[in-house]
mmCIF file of C-alpha atoms in Angstrom:
data_model
loop_
_atom_site.group_PDB
_atom_site.id
_atom_site.type_symbol
_atom_site.label_atom_id
_atom_site.label_comp_id
_atom_site.label_asym_id
_atom_site.label_seq_id
_atom_site.Cartn_x
_atom_site.Cartn_y
_atom_site.Cartn_z
ATOM 1 C CA UNK A 1 127.537 -11.763 -116.751
ATOM 2 C CA UNK A 2 129.508 -8.582 -116.355
ATOM 3 C CA UNK A 3 129.659 -6.466 -113.255
ATOM 4 C CA UNK A 4 127.727 -3.589 -114.859
ATOM 5 C CA UNK A 5 124.954 -5.896 -115.907
ATOM 6 C CA UNK A 6 124.675 -7.269 -112.386
ATOM 7 C CA UNK A 7 124.524 -3.801 -110.885
ATOM 8 C CA UNK A 8 121.740 -2.701 -113.245
ATOM 9 C CA UNK A 9 119.733 -5.816 -112.372
ATOM 10 C CA UNK A 10 120.028 -5.116 -108.627
ATOM 11 C CA UNK A 11 118.888 -1.465 -109.080
ATOM 12 C CA UNK A 12 115.839 -2.579 -111.077
ATOM 13 C CA UNK A 13 114.822 -5.051 -108.357
ATOM 14 C CA UNK A 14 115.252 -2.398 -105.674
ATOM 15 C CA UNK A 15 113.069 0.030 -107.646
ATOM 16 C CA UNK A 16 110.401 -2.613 -108.099
ATOM 17 C CA UNK A 17 110.378 -3.385 -104.375
ATOM 18 C CA UNK A 18 110.225 0.320 -103.546
ATOM 19 C CA UNK A 19 107.368 0.867 -106.016
ATOM 20 C CA UNK A 20 105.542 -2.128 -104.588
ATOM 21 C CA UNK A 21 106.033 -0.837 -101.068
ATOM 22 C CA UNK A 22 104.726 2.633 -102.033
ATOM 23 C CA UNK A 23 101.761 1.065 -103.792
ATOM 24 C CA UNK A 24 100.907 -1.043 -100.720
ATOM 25 C CA UNK A 25 101.246 1.951 -98.434
ATOM 26 C CA UNK A 26 98.965 4.014 -100.673
ATOM 27 C CA UNK A 27 96.402 1.216 -100.681
ATOM 28 C CA UNK A 28 96.457 1.014 -96.918
ATOM 29 C CA UNK A 29 96.034 4.774 -96.663
ATOM 30 C CA UNK A 30 93.047 4.758 -99.035
ATOM 31 C CA UNK A 31 91.521 1.810 -97.189
ATOM 32 C CA UNK A 32 91.861 3.594 -93.857
ATOM 33 C CA UNK A 33 90.266 6.764 -95.237
ATOM 34 C CA UNK A 34 87.475 4.797 -96.809
ATOM 35 C CA UNK A 35 86.735 2.968 -93.535
ATOM 36 C CA UNK A 36 86.668 6.191 -91.554
ATOM 37 C CA UNK A 37 84.205 7.784 -93.956
ATOM 38 C CA UNK A 38 81.970 4.687 -93.861
ATOM 39 C CA UNK A 39 81.829 4.738 -90.087
ATOM 40 C CA UNK A 40 81.158 8.495 -89.914
ATOM 41 C CA UNK A 41 78.162 8.634 -92.262
ATOM 42 C CA UNK A 42 75.960 6.005 -90.546
ATOM 43 C CA UNK A 43 76.698 7.583 -87.178
ATOM 44 C CA UNK A 44 75.465 10.892 -88.524
ATOM 45 C CA UNK A 45 72.298 9.280 -89.833
ATOM 46 C CA UNK A 46 71.726 7.517 -86.531
ATOM 47 C CA UNK A 47 72.086 10.769 -84.618
ATOM 48 C CA UNK A 48 69.712 12.516 -86.983
ATOM 49 C CA UNK A 49 67.197 9.712 -86.565
ATOM 50 C CA UNK A 50 67.467 9.934 -82.793
ATOM 51 C CA UNK A 51 66.959 13.659 -82.990
ATOM 52 C CA UNK A 52 63.850 13.182 -85.081
ATOM 53 C CA UNK A 53 62.503 10.528 -82.724
ATOM 54 C CA UNK A 54 63.298 12.697 -79.711
ATOM 55 C CA UNK A 55 61.551 15.640 -81.337
ATOM 56 C CA UNK A 56 58.584 13.451 -82.094
ATOM 57 C CA UNK A 57 58.418 12.251 -78.467
ATOM 58 C CA UNK A 58 58.553 15.784 -77.137
ATOM 59 C CA UNK A 59 55.870 16.897 -79.574
ATOM 60 C CA UNK A 60 53.651 13.992 -78.585
ATOM 61 C CA UNK A 61 54.185 14.759 -74.919
ATOM 62 C CA UNK A 62 53.328 18.404 -75.504
ATOM 63 C CA UNK A 63 50.193 17.410 -77.385
ATOM 64 C CA UNK A 64 49.204 15.083 -74.557
ATOM 65 C CA UNK A 65 49.848 17.872 -72.043
ATOM 66 C CA UNK A 66 47.732 20.261 -74.070
ATOM 67 C CA UNK A 67 44.970 17.688 -74.222
ATOM 68 C CA UNK A 68 45.120 17.166 -70.447
ATOM 69 C CA UNK A 69 44.918 20.915 -69.896
ATOM 70 C CA UNK A 70 41.987 21.128 -72.281
ATOM 71 C CA UNK A 71 40.239 18.258 -70.455
ATOM 72 C CA UNK A 72 40.931 19.937 -67.117
ATOM 73 C CA UNK A 73 39.553 23.219 -68.437
ATOM 74 C CA UNK A 74 36.463 21.478 -69.759
ATOM 75 C CA UNK A 75 35.883 19.781 -66.392
ATOM 76 C CA UNK A 76 36.337 23.091 -64.582
ATOM 77 C CA UNK A 77 33.868 24.777 -66.917
ATOM 78 C CA UNK A 78 31.431 21.921 -66.419
ATOM 79 C CA UNK A 79 31.715 22.221 -62.619
ATOM 80 C CA UNK A 80 31.251 25.974 -62.840
ATOM 81 C CA UNK A 81 28.197 25.552 -65.055
ATOM 82 C CA UNK A 82 26.791 22.950 -62.663
ATOM 83 C CA UNK A 83 27.274 25.252 -59.679
ATOM 84 C CA UNK A 84 25.712 28.135 -61.553
ATOM 85 C CA UNK A 85 22.764 25.945 -62.497
ATOM 86 C CA UNK A 86 22.328 24.792 -58.903
ATOM 87 C CA UNK A 87 22.460 28.385 -57.688
ATOM 88 C CA UNK A 88 19.879 29.377 -60.283
ATOM 89 C CA UNK A 89 17.540 26.644 -59.010
ATOM 90 C CA UNK A 90 17.751 27.876 -55.460
ATOM 91 C CA UNK A 91 14.723 29.747 -54.388
ATOM 92 C CA UNK A 92 15.127 33.478 -54.284
ATOM 93 C CA UNK A 93 14.361 35.772 -51.323
ATOM 94 C CA UNK A 94 11.298 38.013 -51.385
ATOM 95 C CA UNK A 95 11.972 41.711 -51.487
ATOM 96 C CA UNK A 96 9.678 42.206 -48.492
ATOM 97 C CA UNK A 97 11.899 40.174 -46.153
ATOM 98 C CA UNK A 98 10.959 36.844 -44.582
ATOM 99 C CA UNK A 99 8.737 35.436 -47.343
ATOM 100 C CA UNK A 100 5.004 34.873 -47.569
ATOM 101 C CA UNK A 101 2.224 37.120 -48.720
ATOM 102 C CA UNK A 102 2.243 39.141 -45.493
ATOM 103 C CA UNK A 103 5.983 39.857 -45.454
ATOM 104 C CA UNK A 104 6.894 43.317 -44.240
ATOM 105 C CA UNK A 105 3.410 44.077 -42.805
ATOM 106 C CA UNK A 106 3.560 45.107 -39.153
ATOM 107 C CA UNK A 107 0.853 44.281 -36.655
ATOM 108 C CA UNK A 108 -1.804 46.849 -35.867
ATOM 109 C CA UNK A 109 -0.893 49.018 -32.909
ATOM 110 C CA UNK A 110 -3.305 50.704 -30.514
ATOM 111 C CA UNK A 111 -2.230 54.157 -31.689
ATOM 112 C CA UNK A 112 -3.292 53.313 -35.265
ATOM 113 C CA UNK A 113 -6.738 51.910 -34.426
ATOM 114 C CA UNK A 114 -10.146 53.320 -33.600
ATOM 115 C CA UNK A 115 -12.719 51.279 -31.655
ATOM 116 C CA UNK A 116 -16.507 51.616 -31.315
ATOM 117 C CA UNK A 117 -19.526 49.493 -30.491
ATOM 118 C CA UNK A 118 -21.604 48.718 -33.567
ATOM 119 C CA UNK A 119 -25.044 50.225 -33.135
ATOM 120 C CA UNK A 120 -26.729 49.012 -36.318
ATOM 121 C CA UNK A 121 -29.945 47.033 -36.149
ATOM 122 C CA UNK A 122 -28.248 43.666 -36.564
ATOM 123 C CA UNK A 123 -25.473 44.556 -34.094
ATOM 124 C CA UNK A 124 -27.693 45.612 -31.192
ATOM 125 C CA UNK A 125 -27.904 42.999 -28.418
ATOM 126 C CA UNK A 126 -31.411 41.770 -27.692
ATOM 127 C CA UNK A 127 -32.419 42.643 -24.113
ATOM 128 C CA UNK A 128 -35.219 40.091 -24.283
ATOM 129 C CA UNK A 129 -33.023 37.210 -25.387
ATOM 130 C CA UNK A 130 -33.581 35.472 -22.054
ATOM 131 C CA UNK A 131 -29.953 34.454 -21.878
ATOM 132 C CA UNK A 132 -26.859 35.351 -23.845
ATOM 133 C CA UNK A 133 -26.844 37.699 -26.819
ATOM 134 C CA UNK A 134 -24.028 39.441 -28.675
ATOM 135 C CA UNK A 135 -22.656 42.944 -29.102
ATOM 136 C CA UNK A 136 -20.105 43.844 -31.779
ATOM 137 C CA UNK A 137 -17.000 46.010 -31.468
ATOM 138 C CA UNK A 138 -15.593 47.507 -34.690
ATOM 139 C CA UNK A 139 -11.843 48.190 -35.085
ATOM 140 C CA UNK A 140 -10.771 50.565 -37.863
ATOM 141 C CA UNK A 141 -7.278 51.218 -39.204
ATOM 142 C CA UNK A 142 -6.973 54.987 -38.902
ATOM 143 C CA UNK A 143 -3.287 55.041 -39.800
ATOM 144 C CA UNK A 144 -1.557 55.580 -43.136
ATOM 145 C CA UNK A 145 -0.015 52.103 -43.382
ATOM 146 C CA UNK A 146 -1.432 48.627 -43.866
ATOM 147 C CA UNK A 147 -1.317 46.480 -40.728
ATOM 148 C CA UNK A 148 -2.222 42.958 -39.671
ATOM 149 C CA UNK A 149 -4.437 41.983 -36.722
ATOM 150 C CA UNK A 150 -5.692 38.702 -35.339
ATOM 151 C CA UNK A 151 -6.405 36.877 -32.097
ATOM 152 C CA UNK A 152 -8.193 37.847 -28.944
ATOM 153 C CA UNK A 153 -8.499 41.460 -27.822
ATOM 154 C CA UNK A 154 -8.680 42.298 -24.166
ATOM 155 C CA UNK A 155 -11.997 43.691 -22.902
ATOM 156 C CA UNK A 156 -12.236 45.208 -19.433
ATOM 157 C CA UNK A 157 -15.568 46.577 -18.284
ATOM 158 C CA UNK A 158 -15.472 49.264 -15.603
ATOM 159 C CA UNK A 159 -17.964 51.223 -13.531
ATOM 160 C CA UNK A 160 -18.633 54.936 -13.651
ATOM 161 C CA UNK A 161 -15.947 55.768 -11.155
ATOM 162 C CA UNK A 162 -13.681 52.990 -12.356
ATOM 163 C CA UNK A 163 -13.651 51.255 -9.000
ATOM 164 C CA UNK A 164 -15.312 48.015 -10.162
ATOM 165 C CA UNK A 165 -13.669 46.265 -13.098
ATOM 166 C CA UNK A 166 -14.515 43.063 -14.957
ATOM 167 C CA UNK A 167 -11.909 41.499 -17.223
ATOM 168 C CA UNK A 168 -13.918 39.318 -19.579
ATOM 169 C CA UNK A 169 -12.913 35.726 -20.237
ATOM 170 C CA UNK A 170 -12.132 34.438 -23.723
ATOM 171 C CA UNK A 171 -13.990 31.838 -25.714
ATOM 172 C CA UNK A 172 -12.370 28.691 -27.109
ATOM 173 C CA UNK A 173 -12.958 29.711 -30.739
ATOM 174 C CA UNK A 174 -10.092 29.432 -33.228
ATOM 175 C CA UNK A 175 -8.766 32.535 -34.942
ATOM 176 C CA UNK A 176 -6.655 33.729 -37.838
ATOM 177 C CA UNK A 177 -5.401 37.139 -38.895
ATOM 178 C CA UNK A 178 -6.698 39.943 -41.111
ATOM 179 C CA UNK A 179 -4.776 42.582 -43.046
ATOM 180 C CA UNK A 180 -6.244 46.060 -42.799
ATOM 181 C CA UNK A 181 -5.424 48.731 -45.357
ATOM 182 C CA UNK A 182 -5.791 52.357 -44.228
ATOM 183 C CA UNK A 183 -9.504 52.980 -43.556
ATOM 184 C CA UNK A 184 -10.438 49.259 -43.464
ATOM 185 C CA UNK A 185 -12.339 47.780 -40.509
ATOM 186 C CA UNK A 186 -12.862 44.444 -38.820
ATOM 187 C CA UNK A 187 -14.881 43.435 -35.768
ATOM 188 C CA UNK A 188 -15.261 40.951 -32.944
ATOM 189 C CA UNK A 189 -18.222 40.027 -30.808
ATOM 190 C CA UNK A 190 -18.814 39.979 -27.086
ATOM 191 C CA UNK A 191 -21.340 37.549 -25.709
ATOM 192 C CA UNK A 192 -23.361 39.395 -23.056
ATOM 193 C CA UNK A 193 -25.954 38.226 -20.526
ATOM 194 C CA UNK A 194 -28.279 41.201 -20.090
ATOM 195 C CA UNK A 195 -30.682 41.376 -17.172
ATOM 196 C CA UNK A 196 -33.544 43.548 -15.959
ATOM 197 C CA UNK A 197 -33.344 42.302 -12.406
ATOM 198 C CA UNK A 198 -32.546 44.764 -9.705
ATOM 199 C CA UNK A 199 -30.386 42.314 -7.802
ATOM 200 C CA UNK A 200 -27.255 40.498 -8.856
ATOM 201 C CA UNK A 201 -26.446 42.769 -11.709
ATOM 202 C CA UNK A 202 -23.428 44.684 -12.876
ATOM 203 C CA UNK A 203 -23.731 48.032 -14.611
ATOM 204 C CA UNK A 204 -20.747 48.914 -16.811
ATOM 205 C CA UNK A 205 -20.093 52.516 -17.815
ATOM 206 C CA UNK A 206 -17.053 52.006 -20.067
ATOM 207 C CA UNK A 207 -15.126 49.271 -21.856
ATOM 208 C CA UNK A 208 -11.355 49.287 -22.260
ATOM 209 C CA UNK A 209 -10.448 47.571 -25.567
ATOM 210 C CA UNK A 210 -6.853 46.343 -25.861
ATOM 211 C CA UNK A 211 -5.840 45.104 -29.375
ATOM 212 C CA UNK A 212 -4.016 41.741 -29.558
ATOM 213 C CA UNK A 213 -0.335 41.858 -28.501
ATOM 214 C CA UNK A 214 -0.696 45.446 -27.279
ATOM 215 C CA UNK A 215 -0.600 46.888 -23.759
ATOM 216 C CA UNK A 216 -2.390 50.205 -24.321
ATOM 217 C CA UNK A 217 -6.168 50.267 -24.566
ATOM 218 C CA UNK A 218 -8.921 52.346 -26.162
ATOM 219 C CA UNK A 219 -11.733 53.381 -23.843
ATOM 220 C CA UNK A 220 -15.270 53.525 -25.273
ATOM 221 C CA UNK A 221 -18.673 54.077 -23.640
ATOM 222 C CA UNK A 222 -20.912 51.134 -22.770
ATOM 223 C CA UNK A 223 -24.220 51.784 -24.593
ATOM 224 C CA UNK A 224 -26.242 48.838 -23.266
ATOM 225 C CA UNK A 225 -28.044 47.936 -20.056
ATOM 226 C CA UNK A 226 -27.096 45.924 -17.007
ATOM 227 C CA UNK A 227 -25.392 42.519 -17.045
ATOM 228 C CA UNK A 228 -25.825 39.474 -14.868
ATOM 229 C CA UNK A 229 -22.988 39.767 -12.377
ATOM 230 C CA UNK A 230 -20.870 36.691 -13.064
ATOM 231 C CA UNK A 231 -17.459 38.142 -12.298
ATOM 232 C CA UNK A 232 -16.642 35.181 -10.071
ATOM 233 C CA UNK A 233 -18.142 32.467 -12.305
ATOM 234 C CA UNK A 234 -16.030 29.723 -13.862
ATOM 235 C CA UNK A 235 -17.977 29.815 -17.138
ATOM 236 C CA UNK A 236 -19.663 33.227 -17.344
ATOM 237 C CA UNK A 237 -22.225 33.949 -20.059
ATOM 238 C CA UNK A 238 -20.428 37.226 -20.832
ATOM 239 C CA UNK A 239 -17.123 36.633 -22.703
ATOM 240 C CA UNK A 240 -14.984 37.738 -25.651
ATOM 241 C CA UNK A 241 -14.681 36.110 -29.094
ATOM 242 C CA UNK A 242 -11.635 36.495 -31.391
ATOM 243 C CA UNK A 243 -11.221 38.998 -34.210
ATOM 244 C CA UNK A 244 -12.301 37.884 -37.658
#
């Protein structure tokens, strides 16, 4: 083989080796690029999936929070309704004040009353009763307002000059109260022991009538005869009964 032939053979082998080396390098480069792309795409999908799941978790949490707020609001409304219902069931207060049919009605005062002995046929005490009989005292509301009266009035008998007084005892009878409109009247009775004897008697000239719970009195004339003087007796036959 000649020298030229040998040289051409060597150059061809060198070219082949160089081409093979370039081809291998290109393959490695493509393989590396391909591997990088493969790793990048799944990572992107994984991140997107995590983002979706995270968004879903937040949305669920928000929905749960909204539901809790709604439940809390419903409970608050229910409590408010319950309180309102309880308040509505509470009894109201009367416009007159302290309740009851007589609310706002003041008691009858002496200045608003007129007193007089009843002199009708049925009201006249019987002088021949032979013991105790009754006389009636009428009380009339002369004021412009309704008032309430009840209980025992005070009755003090007094002589012509006022020197001899007799504060009558009270009976044990029970009593209530009466409401008097302007012009209305009520009465009470006085048990009296009249006498015709000339000894041991008491002759009243006037009677001071004091309405219940009052201190001022109304003075009226005594129209009847003499009484058995029992001012010192424990259980006198002359005494006062309650109003009504």
